[in-house]
């Protein structure tokens, strides 16, 4: 039984119909359902309607529709007249309408009125609609109890910051609770949330960006969260590029605090450049970043985090940097620096420099194995173990990143990939990092293409095995 | 088929009883039977909906049944709901039968199914809530609009023949108080397509056939028409006159009749009612009515002015005030027209 009927049954059980309670139950049903004779101003309506052959169900269906559409017309009309008639409808009246709507939000007939209210701008600087109304609408939206037009949703997020915040956090919650073994699903959920489309408005983009930054800090840079943010940004760029030129905002509107050349470089999607140019592009990014970080003497944590976050958001390039290194890049220092910065942005106590030194050592070792077609598990483990002793978490991450790429992209590495990855996931704390990296790499290769079949096959096998474990 | 027709002929009686005090004697089994019959009739409606000839046969039989408010095929369709709700509202129903009714309601075997029931309750609550926050209450209200719309729906359903409409329209409209009935009919005439501005029956047979029964009802009885023109505001009547030539002619005639009942009081310098208890409109009201007519379309304004000029001529074609009410009216209306054409200098 629907909840309403259960409620009815609870307050006035049918068993007592001869009594006062029974009368209440019956009057209540009458009152709720019919254009009753027992109510003064509706008495004649009831007989007229049923004489025509219609029921109260028909009547109220039309009545609600009529009232809603005249309210909508009034509100819209007032908008256009705003210029010459100084608010025919007072601000407090519109506020009252929004309050009245709160218990009715999930009634489908009301959707046009909700959309009109959300679009309504009375010219006042303060918010006209009641905040309880806006919260209630957002709540119903997130729980998928109602569906509104995209324009109305964007209006809601524009005018009511808490709604935008809870929509963003809701998205993150949803994604984190998914068992992510493929980024396709993540992309799907992100697109459904409409936040990407809404983020075309710079104000909304900047707020969502801030929320991401905070969540990342709160979760201590958890790799899943980072990956989600990266996918979000990729989809965002995609939408920006697909949108027609008319409505474009300048890049500075989205990234006001950063130097534009760096932003432009990071926003390039890899598939826009031929793969032979990637190295050059990465060196360019690395050089720019280095000059910003080392030469301009960034002192505060906030500023450093700001720039680090920008780079991390477009982490696709970082992954490609690691890949290029493991494919035998010439002049690796720039790429190594980039990765070292990502894993260890601070250098007050020379942490980054230290990381750089250690990872260069690992890199050299790995490059010695680069041309080997056959490699044994023991050999690799021996050379890496020296470094694995390091207590530095950053270095461990970086080394794991390099190692995983080595296993995927070198012919020697292929043979022992399965075994070695199992070893890493079982004996170190790096299993989450490895997992996430493999998932990201699979997604990246799928969208950028150009990778040989053997690597793709290996990747799929590794992922399957990991999915089973999880 | 004959058997079915015989059964269907019982429906008007069933409805009548369900609203009367006779239900006092109903036991739960009687109630069950009544509701089961309702469901059977509903089933008939669904079966015959797509078969015009059988549907017409059923409808003819139904119409024979009730003398006041004859039923239609539509009543078969809403049978469960109509009967269920009629019984619910009937205070004469005894507790035992009532309990059975409510049980069936909640089980979805009487009236609308629980899903629709909940939707109905929510919609009713919504309309109550939102009605009270209407931004600028307009005439007519939403209720009158909806009643007019449902009236038009019913007329359109019967549309194919004009005949049937005329027989049920009167009794149905009598369910409303006179002022309400006029308001609803006026709104329906405005919502319907009306005559085309050229004055002909444009828009196809559809448009004409919906307005005709309503106009006929309004115009056939002079007392009724006169009452209507007194109760409805001048602006509304002017809009109607604009759309319907039949109405504009009768309306002008009526206004002429009322105007001729005014006498000039030289002492006070005003037109007053000659027989205060019998005369219908005072001078100001008459002037306002004519004023509204002149604010309509060009055609209506010309028609009004022509009628006034004719009346003025019949009275002796005086040019000065105080001798013929028509002269004075024309002078006032022309003054208004000049004001409108050259506003605040």
PDB file of N, CA, C and O in Angstrom, chain A residues 327-361:
ATOM      1  N   UNK A 327      60.284   4.341 -22.750  1.00  0.00           N
ATOM      2  CA  UNK A 327      60.505   3.953 -24.145  1.00  0.00           C
ATOM      3  C   UNK A 327      61.822   4.488 -24.636  1.00  0.00           C
ATOM      4  O   UNK A 327      62.086   4.534 -25.826  1.00  0.00           O
ATOM      5  N   UNK A 328      62.618   4.924 -23.692  1.00  0.00           N
ATOM      6  CA  UNK A 328      63.969   5.316 -24.057  1.00  0.00           C
ATOM      7  C   UNK A 328      64.047   6.725 -24.591  1.00  0.00           C
ATOM      8  O   UNK A 328      64.568   6.979 -25.677  1.00  0.00           O
ATOM      9  N   UNK A 329      63.566   7.649 -23.823  1.00  0.00           N
ATOM     10  CA  UNK A 329      63.606   9.033 -24.292  1.00  0.00           C
ATOM     11  C   UNK A 329      65.014   9.589 -24.224  1.00  0.00           C
ATOM     12  O   UNK A 329      65.782   9.253 -23.325  1.00  0.00           O
ATOM     13  N   UNK A 330      65.280  10.453 -25.151  1.00  0.00           N
ATOM     14  CA  UNK A 330      66.553  11.158 -25.120  1.00  0.00           C
ATOM     15  C   UNK A 330      66.383  12.317 -24.140  1.00  0.00           C
ATOM     16  O   UNK A 330      65.326  12.886 -24.022  1.00  0.00           O
ATOM     17  N   UNK A 331      67.390  12.714 -23.461  1.00  0.00           N
ATOM     18  CA  UNK A 331      67.332  13.820 -22.496  1.00  0.00           C
ATOM     19  C   UNK A 331      66.209  13.641 -21.508  1.00  0.00           C
ATOM     20  O   UNK A 331      65.205  14.329 -21.535  1.00  0.00           O
ATOM     21  N   UNK A 332      66.347  12.717 -20.626  1.00  0.00           N
ATOM     22  CA  UNK A 332      65.262  12.387 -19.702  1.00  0.00           C
ATOM     23  C   UNK A 332      65.090  13.351 -18.543  1.00  0.00           C
ATOM     24  O   UNK A 332      64.092  13.273 -17.837  1.00  0.00           O
ATOM     25  N   UNK A 333      66.039  14.233 -18.333  1.00  0.00           N
ATOM     26  CA  UNK A 333      65.982  15.032 -17.111  1.00  0.00           C
ATOM     27  C   UNK A 333      64.722  15.849 -16.954  1.00  0.00           C
ATOM     28  O   UNK A 333      64.150  15.948 -15.869  1.00  0.00           O
ATOM     29  N   UNK A 334      64.302  16.465 -18.072  1.00  0.00           N
ATOM     30  CA  UNK A 334      63.097  17.287 -17.987  1.00  0.00           C
ATOM     31  C   UNK A 334      61.901  16.456 -17.546  1.00  0.00           C
ATOM     32  O   UNK A 334      61.097  16.854 -16.701  1.00  0.00           O
ATOM     33  N   UNK A 335      61.804  15.252 -18.139  1.00  0.00           N
ATOM     34  CA  UNK A 335      60.660  14.393 -17.806  1.00  0.00           C
ATOM     35  C   UNK A 335      60.747  13.931 -16.352  1.00  0.00           C
ATOM     36  O   UNK A 335      59.753  13.906 -15.633  1.00  0.00           O
ATOM     37  N   UNK A 336      61.946  13.589 -15.937  1.00  0.00           N
ATOM     38  CA  UNK A 336      62.099  13.144 -14.561  1.00  0.00           C
ATOM     39  C   UNK A 336      61.752  14.253 -13.589  1.00  0.00           C
ATOM     40  O   UNK A 336      61.134  14.022 -12.549  1.00  0.00           O
ATOM     41  N   UNK A 337      62.167  15.448 -13.955  1.00  0.00           N
ATOM     42  CA  UNK A 337      61.858  16.573 -13.073  1.00  0.00           C
ATOM     43  C   UNK A 337      60.349  16.735 -12.931  1.00  0.00           C
ATOM     44  O   UNK A 337      59.833  16.975 -11.835  1.00  0.00           O
ATOM     45  N   UNK A 338      59.665  16.602 -14.046  1.00  0.00           N
ATOM     46  CA  UNK A 338      58.205  16.756 -14.051  1.00  0.00           C
ATOM     47  C   UNK A 338      57.558  15.755 -13.088  1.00  0.00           C
ATOM     48  O   UNK A 338      56.724  16.102 -12.249  1.00  0.00           O
ATOM     49  N   UNK A 339      57.998  14.510 -13.222  1.00  0.00           N
ATOM     50  CA  UNK A 339      57.422  13.484 -12.352  1.00  0.00           C
ATOM     51  C   UNK A 339      57.819  13.707 -10.903  1.00  0.00           C
ATOM     52  O   UNK A 339      57.015  13.538  -9.980  1.00  0.00           O
ATOM     53  N   UNK A 340      59.065  14.128 -10.711  1.00  0.00           N
ATOM     54  CA  UNK A 340      59.509  14.391  -9.342  1.00  0.00           C
ATOM     55  C   UNK A 340      58.684  15.517  -8.722  1.00  0.00           C
ATOM     56  O   UNK A 340      58.287  15.440  -7.551  1.00  0.00           O
ATOM     57  N   UNK A 341      58.390  16.506  -9.516  1.00  0.00           N
ATOM     58  CA  UNK A 341      57.565  17.609  -9.012  1.00  0.00           C
ATOM     59  C   UNK A 341      56.174  17.111  -8.633  1.00  0.00           C
ATOM     60  O   UNK A 341      55.615  17.497  -7.609  1.00  0.00           O
ATOM     61  N   UNK A 342      55.638  16.253  -9.482  1.00  0.00           N
ATOM     62  CA  UNK A 342      54.292  15.754  -9.214  1.00  0.00           C
ATOM     63  C   UNK A 342      54.254  14.989  -7.897  1.00  0.00           C
ATOM     64  O   UNK A 342      53.368  15.160  -7.068  1.00  0.00           O
ATOM     65  N   UNK A 343      55.244  14.127  -7.697  1.00  0.00           N
ATOM     66  CA  UNK A 343      55.210  13.302  -6.498  1.00  0.00           C
ATOM     67  C   UNK A 343      55.768  14.019  -5.275  1.00  0.00           C
ATOM     68  O   UNK A 343      55.458  13.640  -4.146  1.00  0.00           O
ATOM     69  N   UNK A 344      56.533  15.056  -5.492  1.00  0.00           N
ATOM     70  CA  UNK A 344      57.120  15.756  -4.354  1.00  0.00           C
ATOM     71  C   UNK A 344      57.295  17.228  -4.663  1.00  0.00           C
ATOM     72  O   UNK A 344      58.402  17.675  -4.954  1.00  0.00           O
ATOM     73  N   UNK A 345      56.236  17.982  -4.597  1.00  0.00           N
ATOM     74  CA  UNK A 345      56.300  19.375  -5.018  1.00  0.00           C
ATOM     75  C   UNK A 345      57.170  20.262  -4.102  1.00  0.00           C
ATOM     76  O   UNK A 345      57.760  21.222  -4.555  1.00  0.00           O
ATOM     77  N   UNK A 346      57.239  19.914  -2.826  1.00  0.00           N
ATOM     78  CA  UNK A 346      57.958  20.792  -1.924  1.00  0.00           C
ATOM     79  C   UNK A 346      59.459  20.536  -1.976  1.00  0.00           C
ATOM     80  O   UNK A 346      59.896  19.405  -2.109  1.00  0.00           O
ATOM     81  N   UNK A 347      60.188  21.618  -1.839  1.00  0.00           N
ATOM     82  CA  UNK A 347      61.649  21.432  -1.877  1.00  0.00           C
ATOM     83  C   UNK A 347      62.367  22.207  -0.788  1.00  0.00           C
ATOM     84  O   UNK A 347      63.551  22.477  -0.876  1.00  0.00           O
ATOM     85  N   UNK A 348      61.616  22.519   0.251  1.00  0.00           N
ATOM     86  CA  UNK A 348      62.224  23.309   1.314  1.00  0.00           C
ATOM     87  C   UNK A 348      63.442  22.639   1.909  1.00  0.00           C
ATOM     88  O   UNK A 348      64.449  23.263   2.204  1.00  0.00           O
ATOM     89  N   UNK A 349      63.285  21.337   2.129  1.00  0.00           N
ATOM     90  CA  UNK A 349      64.415  20.587   2.690  1.00  0.00           C
ATOM     91  C   UNK A 349      65.025  19.679   1.642  1.00  0.00           C
ATOM     92  O   UNK A 349      65.481  18.569   1.943  1.00  0.00           O
ATOM     93  N   UNK A 350      64.959  20.155   0.413  1.00  0.00           N
ATOM     94  CA  UNK A 350      65.562  19.403  -0.691  1.00  0.00           C
ATOM     95  C   UNK A 350      64.934  18.032  -0.907  1.00  0.00           C
ATOM     96  O   UNK A 350      65.605  17.143  -1.438  1.00  0.00           O
ATOM     97  N   UNK A 351      63.656  17.900  -0.477  1.00  0.00           N
ATOM     98  CA  UNK A 351      63.034  16.582  -0.657  1.00  0.00           C
ATOM     99  C   UNK A 351      62.950  16.216  -2.130  1.00  0.00           C
ATOM    100  O   UNK A 351      63.195  15.080  -2.521  1.00  0.00           O
ATOM    101  N   UNK A 352      62.542  17.237  -2.911  1.00  0.00           N
ATOM    102  CA  UNK A 352      62.342  16.950  -4.319  1.00  0.00           C
ATOM    103  C   UNK A 352      63.669  16.607  -4.991  1.00  0.00           C
ATOM    104  O   UNK A 352      63.754  15.706  -5.814  1.00  0.00           O
ATOM    105  N   UNK A 353      64.674  17.356  -4.608  1.00  0.00           N
ATOM    106  CA  UNK A 353      65.974  17.083  -5.198  1.00  0.00           C
ATOM    107  C   UNK A 353      66.396  15.652  -4.901  1.00  0.00           C
ATOM    108  O   UNK A 353      66.904  14.946  -5.778  1.00  0.00           O
ATOM    109  N   UNK A 354      66.187  15.264  -3.666  1.00  0.00           N
ATOM    110  CA  UNK A 354      66.519  13.909  -3.248  1.00  0.00           C
ATOM    111  C   UNK A 354      65.764  12.881  -4.063  1.00  0.00           C
ATOM    112  O   UNK A 354      66.340  11.901  -4.561  1.00  0.00           O
ATOM    113  N   UNK A 355      64.464  13.122  -4.190  1.00  0.00           N
ATOM    114  CA  UNK A 355      63.627  12.213  -4.973  1.00  0.00           C
ATOM    115  C   UNK A 355      64.170  12.105  -6.402  1.00  0.00           C
ATOM    116  O   UNK A 355      64.230  11.018  -6.985  1.00  0.00           O
ATOM    117  N   UNK A 356      64.537  13.258  -6.927  1.00  0.00           N
ATOM    118  CA  UNK A 356      65.054  13.312  -8.290  1.00  0.00           C
ATOM    119  C   UNK A 356      66.299  12.429  -8.423  1.00  0.00           C
ATOM    120  O   UNK A 356      66.431  11.628  -9.365  1.00  0.00           O
ATOM    121  N   UNK A 357      67.171  12.565  -7.456  1.00  0.00           N
ATOM    122  CA  UNK A 357      68.412  11.785  -7.497  1.00  0.00           C
ATOM    123  C   UNK A 357      68.115  10.293  -7.464  1.00  0.00           C
ATOM    124  O   UNK A 357      68.626   9.515  -8.272  1.00  0.00           O
ATOM    125  N   UNK A 358      67.262   9.905  -6.526  1.00  0.00           N
ATOM    126  CA  UNK A 358      66.988   8.477  -6.376  1.00  0.00           C
ATOM    127  C   UNK A 358      66.295   7.899  -7.597  1.00  0.00           C
ATOM    128  O   UNK A 358      66.606   6.792  -8.040  1.00  0.00           O
ATOM    129  N   UNK A 359      65.362   8.679  -8.130  1.00  0.00           N
ATOM    130  CA  UNK A 359      64.632   8.132  -9.271  1.00  0.00           C
ATOM    131  C   UNK A 359      65.524   8.074 -10.516  1.00  0.00           C
ATOM    132  O   UNK A 359      65.359   7.187 -11.354  1.00  0.00           O
ATOM    133  N   UNK A 360      66.489   9.007 -10.593  1.00  0.00           N
ATOM    134  CA  UNK A 360      67.413   8.922 -11.727  1.00  0.00           C
ATOM    135  C   UNK A 360      68.201   7.639 -11.667  1.00  0.00           C
ATOM    136  O   UNK A 360      68.482   7.022 -12.710  1.00  0.00           O
ATOM    137  N   UNK A 361      68.544   7.253 -10.471  1.00  0.00           N
ATOM    138  CA  UNK A 361      69.283   6.006 -10.306  1.00  0.00           C
ATOM    139  C   UNK A 361      68.465   4.818 -10.786  1.00  0.00           C
ATOM    140  O   UNK A 361      68.954   3.955 -11.539  1.00  0.00           O
TER     141      UNK A 361
END
